[in-house]
Amino acid sequence: MEAPWFILSHRYGGDTSDPTAKELSAALDEVYEENHPSMTRADYEEHPSAYVRYGTDTGPMYVLYIGRSKAATLEQWADQDYGEELSEPLTIENVSRDQALDMWKKLQSGQIEALCSDFNLQGKR
């Protein structure tokens, strides 16, 4: 069985492989705290989210975006080339920073069913 990989893509660019909890938290700070002195509203809109990817070289791959609108979107792909979507994206609104961190950590640890359950349960409210 292939070993999975986990990659954090920061809001303003750059990737971190196998990020620590502290690095995940800092990436969410960039999304939830729009207080950078040199950034404008247009800058924030141009870079609306940070995301993580979890998968293996042969697939599948899961991508979890956390956006400045406080929405979380989970995508499921056949492989890392984004060639074939396995299902429609799942989205939930009004995700707190703590919820977002918890979801990223679930994906990092491969808890796919638990993560999907978060989306299904919150989507029915």
PDB file of C-alpha atoms in Angstrom:
ATOM      1  CA  MET A   1       0.000   0.000   0.000  1.00  0.00           C
ATOM      2  CA  GLU A   2       1.263   3.449  -0.895  1.00  0.00           C
ATOM      3  CA  ALA A   3       2.051   5.947   1.821  1.00  0.00           C
ATOM      4  CA  PRO A   4      -0.241   8.983   1.670  1.00  0.00           C
ATOM      5  CA  TRP A   5       1.050  12.533   1.405  1.00  0.00           C
ATOM      6  CA  PHE A   6      -0.410  15.738   2.834  1.00  0.00           C
ATOM      7  CA  ILE A   7       0.308  19.203   1.456  1.00  0.00           C
ATOM      8  CA  LEU A   8      -0.757  22.621   2.709  1.00  0.00           C
ATOM      9  CA  SER A   9      -1.138  25.378   0.103  1.00  0.00           C
ATOM     10  CA  HIS A  10      -0.932  28.762   1.804  1.00  0.00           C
ATOM     11  CA  ARG A  11      -3.313  31.589   0.998  1.00  0.00           C
ATOM     12  CA  TYR A  12      -0.647  33.848  -0.477  1.00  0.00           C
ATOM     13  CA  GLY A  13       1.365  31.135  -2.206  1.00  0.00           C
ATOM     14  CA  GLY A  14       3.745  28.355  -1.339  1.00  0.00           C
ATOM     15  CA  ASP A  15       3.267  24.768  -0.276  1.00  0.00           C
ATOM     16  CA  THR A  16       4.311  22.918   2.873  1.00  0.00           C
ATOM     17  CA  SER A  17       4.567  19.130   2.847  1.00  0.00           C
ATOM     18  CA  ASP A  18       3.528  17.369   6.042  1.00  0.00           C
ATOM     19  CA  PRO A  19       2.771  20.594   7.933  1.00  0.00           C
ATOM     20  CA  THR A  20       2.757  20.681  11.700  1.00  0.00           C
ATOM     21  CA  ALA A  21      -0.321  21.660  13.701  1.00  0.00           C
ATOM     22  CA  LYS A  22       1.312  25.051  14.245  1.00  0.00           C
ATOM     23  CA  GLU A  23       1.785  25.542  10.486  1.00  0.00           C
ATOM     24  CA  LEU A  24      -1.840  24.582   9.814  1.00  0.00           C
ATOM     25  CA  SER A  25      -2.981  27.027  12.475  1.00  0.00           C
ATOM     26  CA  ALA A  26      -0.853  29.841  11.039  1.00  0.00           C
ATOM     27  CA  ALA A  27      -2.290  29.204   7.565  1.00  0.00           C
ATOM     28  CA  LEU A  28      -5.800  29.550   8.955  1.00  0.00           C
ATOM     29  CA  ASP A  29      -4.801  32.789  10.672  1.00  0.00           C
ATOM     30  CA  GLU A  30      -4.051  34.176   7.190  1.00  0.00           C
ATOM     31  CA  VAL A  31      -7.585  33.282   6.098  1.00  0.00           C
ATOM     32  CA  TYR A  32      -9.515  34.332   9.199  1.00  0.00           C
ATOM     33  CA  GLU A  33      -7.541  37.466  10.162  1.00  0.00           C
ATOM     34  CA  GLU A  34      -7.362  39.923   7.302  1.00  0.00           C
ATOM     35  CA  ASN A  35      -5.192  42.485   9.045  1.00  0.00           C
ATOM     36  CA  HIS A  36      -1.946  42.539   7.067  1.00  0.00           C
ATOM     37  CA  PRO A  37      -0.847  46.214   6.810  1.00  0.00           C
ATOM     38  CA  SER A  38       0.216  46.053   3.143  1.00  0.00           C
ATOM     39  CA  MET A  39      -2.815  44.124   1.839  1.00  0.00           C
ATOM     40  CA  THR A  40      -5.853  45.724   0.217  1.00  0.00           C
ATOM     41  CA  ARG A  41      -9.378  44.363  -0.128  1.00  0.00           C
ATOM     42  CA  ALA A  42      -8.503  43.452  -3.738  1.00  0.00           C
ATOM     43  CA  ASP A  43      -5.450  41.518  -2.514  1.00  0.00           C
ATOM     44  CA  TYR A  44      -7.620  39.527  -0.119  1.00  0.00           C
ATOM     45  CA  GLU A  45     -10.173  38.809  -2.870  1.00  0.00           C
ATOM     46  CA  GLU A  46      -7.425  37.680  -5.257  1.00  0.00           C
ATOM     47  CA  HIS A  47      -6.239  35.106  -2.718  1.00  0.00           C
ATOM     48  CA  PRO A  48      -9.489  33.913  -1.123  1.00  0.00           C
ATOM     49  CA  SER A  49      -8.468  30.605   0.443  1.00  0.00           C
ATOM     50  CA  ALA A  50      -5.909  28.182   1.754  1.00  0.00           C
ATOM     51  CA  TYR A  51      -6.255  24.470   1.190  1.00  0.00           C
ATOM     52  CA  VAL A  52      -4.830  21.070   1.959  1.00  0.00           C
ATOM     53  CA  ARG A  53      -4.447  18.010  -0.257  1.00  0.00           C
ATOM     54  CA  TYR A  54      -4.332  14.411   0.916  1.00  0.00           C
ATOM     55  CA  GLY A  55      -3.785  11.381  -1.269  1.00  0.00           C
ATOM     56  CA  THR A  56      -1.415   8.923  -2.838  1.00  0.00           C
ATOM     57  CA  ASP A  57       0.490   9.103  -6.100  1.00  0.00           C
ATOM     58  CA  THR A  58      -2.049   6.829  -7.781  1.00  0.00           C
ATOM     59  CA  GLY A  59      -5.127   8.357  -6.135  1.00  0.00           C
ATOM     60  CA  PRO A  60      -7.551   9.196  -4.872  1.00  0.00           C
ATOM     61  CA  MET A  61      -6.893  12.770  -3.738  1.00  0.00           C
ATOM     62  CA  TYR A  62      -8.976  14.918  -1.381  1.00  0.00           C
ATOM     63  CA  VAL A  63      -8.757  18.712  -1.401  1.00  0.00           C
ATOM     64  CA  LEU A  64     -10.205  20.797   1.430  1.00  0.00           C
ATOM     65  CA  TYR A  65     -10.455  24.556   0.882  1.00  0.00           C
ATOM     66  CA  ILE A  66     -11.124  27.070   3.649  1.00  0.00           C
ATOM     67  CA  GLY A  67     -12.179  30.435   2.242  1.00  0.00           C
ATOM     68  CA  ARG A  68     -12.314  33.977   3.483  1.00  0.00           C
ATOM     69  CA  SER A  69     -16.124  33.713   3.375  1.00  0.00           C
ATOM     70  CA  LYS A  70     -15.775  31.079   6.148  1.00  0.00           C
ATOM     71  CA  ALA A  71     -16.925  28.321   3.781  1.00  0.00           C
ATOM     72  CA  ALA A  72     -15.266  24.913   3.599  1.00  0.00           C
ATOM     73  CA  THR A  73     -15.308  22.933   0.356  1.00  0.00           C
ATOM     74  CA  LEU A  74     -14.238  19.312   0.006  1.00  0.00           C
ATOM     75  CA  GLU A  75     -13.363  17.946  -3.423  1.00  0.00           C
ATOM     76  CA  GLN A  76     -12.610  14.319  -4.288  1.00  0.00           C
ATOM     77  CA  TRP A  77     -10.479  13.467  -7.326  1.00  0.00           C
ATOM     78  CA  ALA A  78      -9.367  10.218  -8.935  1.00  0.00           C
ATOM     79  CA  ASP A  79      -5.720  11.324  -8.846  1.00  0.00           C
ATOM     80  CA  GLN A  80      -3.449  14.278  -8.206  1.00  0.00           C
ATOM     81  CA  ASP A  81      -3.863  15.625 -11.760  1.00  0.00           C
ATOM     82  CA  TYR A  82      -7.445  16.829 -11.062  1.00  0.00           C
ATOM     83  CA  GLY A  83      -8.497  14.895 -14.166  1.00  0.00           C
ATOM     84  CA  GLU A  84     -11.596  13.062 -12.947  1.00  0.00           C
ATOM     85  CA  GLU A  85     -13.841  14.315 -10.176  1.00  0.00           C
ATOM     86  CA  LEU A  86     -15.145  11.414  -8.082  1.00  0.00           C
ATOM     87  CA  SER A  87     -18.138  13.308  -6.685  1.00  0.00           C
ATOM     88  CA  GLU A  88     -19.670  16.732  -6.554  1.00  0.00           C
ATOM     89  CA  PRO A  89     -17.863  19.086  -4.145  1.00  0.00           C
ATOM     90  CA  LEU A  90     -19.324  19.321  -0.657  1.00  0.00           C
ATOM     91  CA  THR A  91     -19.594  22.789   0.872  1.00  0.00           C
ATOM     92  CA  ILE A  92     -20.617  24.064   4.276  1.00  0.00           C
ATOM     93  CA  GLU A  93     -20.923  27.688   5.358  1.00  0.00           C
ATOM     94  CA  ASN A  94     -20.059  29.517   8.574  1.00  0.00           C
ATOM     95  CA  VAL A  95     -17.130  27.327   9.536  1.00  0.00           C
ATOM     96  CA  SER A  96     -15.310  28.595  12.609  1.00  0.00           C
ATOM     97  CA  ARG A  97     -11.529  28.678  12.662  1.00  0.00           C
ATOM     98  CA  ASP A  98     -11.484  25.823  15.197  1.00  0.00           C
ATOM     99  CA  GLN A  99     -13.808  23.738  13.025  1.00  0.00           C
ATOM    100  CA  ALA A 100     -11.585  24.406  10.000  1.00  0.00           C
ATOM    101  CA  LEU A 101      -8.480  23.305  11.897  1.00  0.00           C
ATOM    102  CA  ASP A 102     -10.262  20.169  13.092  1.00  0.00           C
ATOM    103  CA  MET A 103     -11.307  19.310   9.530  1.00  0.00           C
ATOM    104  CA  TRP A 104      -7.768  19.817   8.206  1.00  0.00           C
ATOM    105  CA  LYS A 105      -6.407  17.584  10.970  1.00  0.00           C
ATOM    106  CA  LYS A 106      -8.962  14.876  10.169  1.00  0.00           C
ATOM    107  CA  LEU A 107      -7.872  14.916   6.548  1.00  0.00           C
ATOM    108  CA  GLN A 108      -4.208  14.887   7.549  1.00  0.00           C
ATOM    109  CA  SER A 109      -4.758  11.743   9.591  1.00  0.00           C
ATOM    110  CA  GLY A 110      -6.750  10.068   6.821  1.00  0.00           C
ATOM    111  CA  GLN A 111     -10.120  10.224   8.602  1.00  0.00           C
ATOM    112  CA  ILE A 112     -12.026  10.607   5.329  1.00  0.00           C
ATOM    113  CA  GLU A 113     -15.328   9.149   6.545  1.00  0.00           C
ATOM    114  CA  ALA A 114     -15.354  11.373   9.631  1.00  0.00           C
ATOM    115  CA  LEU A 115     -14.598  14.427   7.492  1.00  0.00           C
ATOM    116  CA  CYS A 116     -17.358  13.599   4.995  1.00  0.00           C
ATOM    117  CA  SER A 117     -19.705  13.070   7.918  1.00  0.00           C
ATOM    118  CA  ASP A 118     -18.945  16.609   9.133  1.00  0.00           C
ATOM    119  CA  PHE A 119     -20.069  17.953   5.770  1.00  0.00           C
ATOM    120  CA  ASN A 120     -23.181  15.796   5.512  1.00  0.00           C
ATOM    121  CA  LEU A 121     -24.351  16.545   9.044  1.00  0.00           C
ATOM    122  CA  GLN A 122     -23.797  20.283   8.782  1.00  0.00           C
ATOM    123  CA  GLY A 123     -25.302  20.413   5.290  1.00  0.00           C
ATOM    124  CA  LYS A 124     -28.624  19.063   6.637  1.00  0.00           C
ATOM    125  CA  ARG A 125     -29.073  21.788   9.228  1.00  0.00           C
TER     126      ARG A 125
END
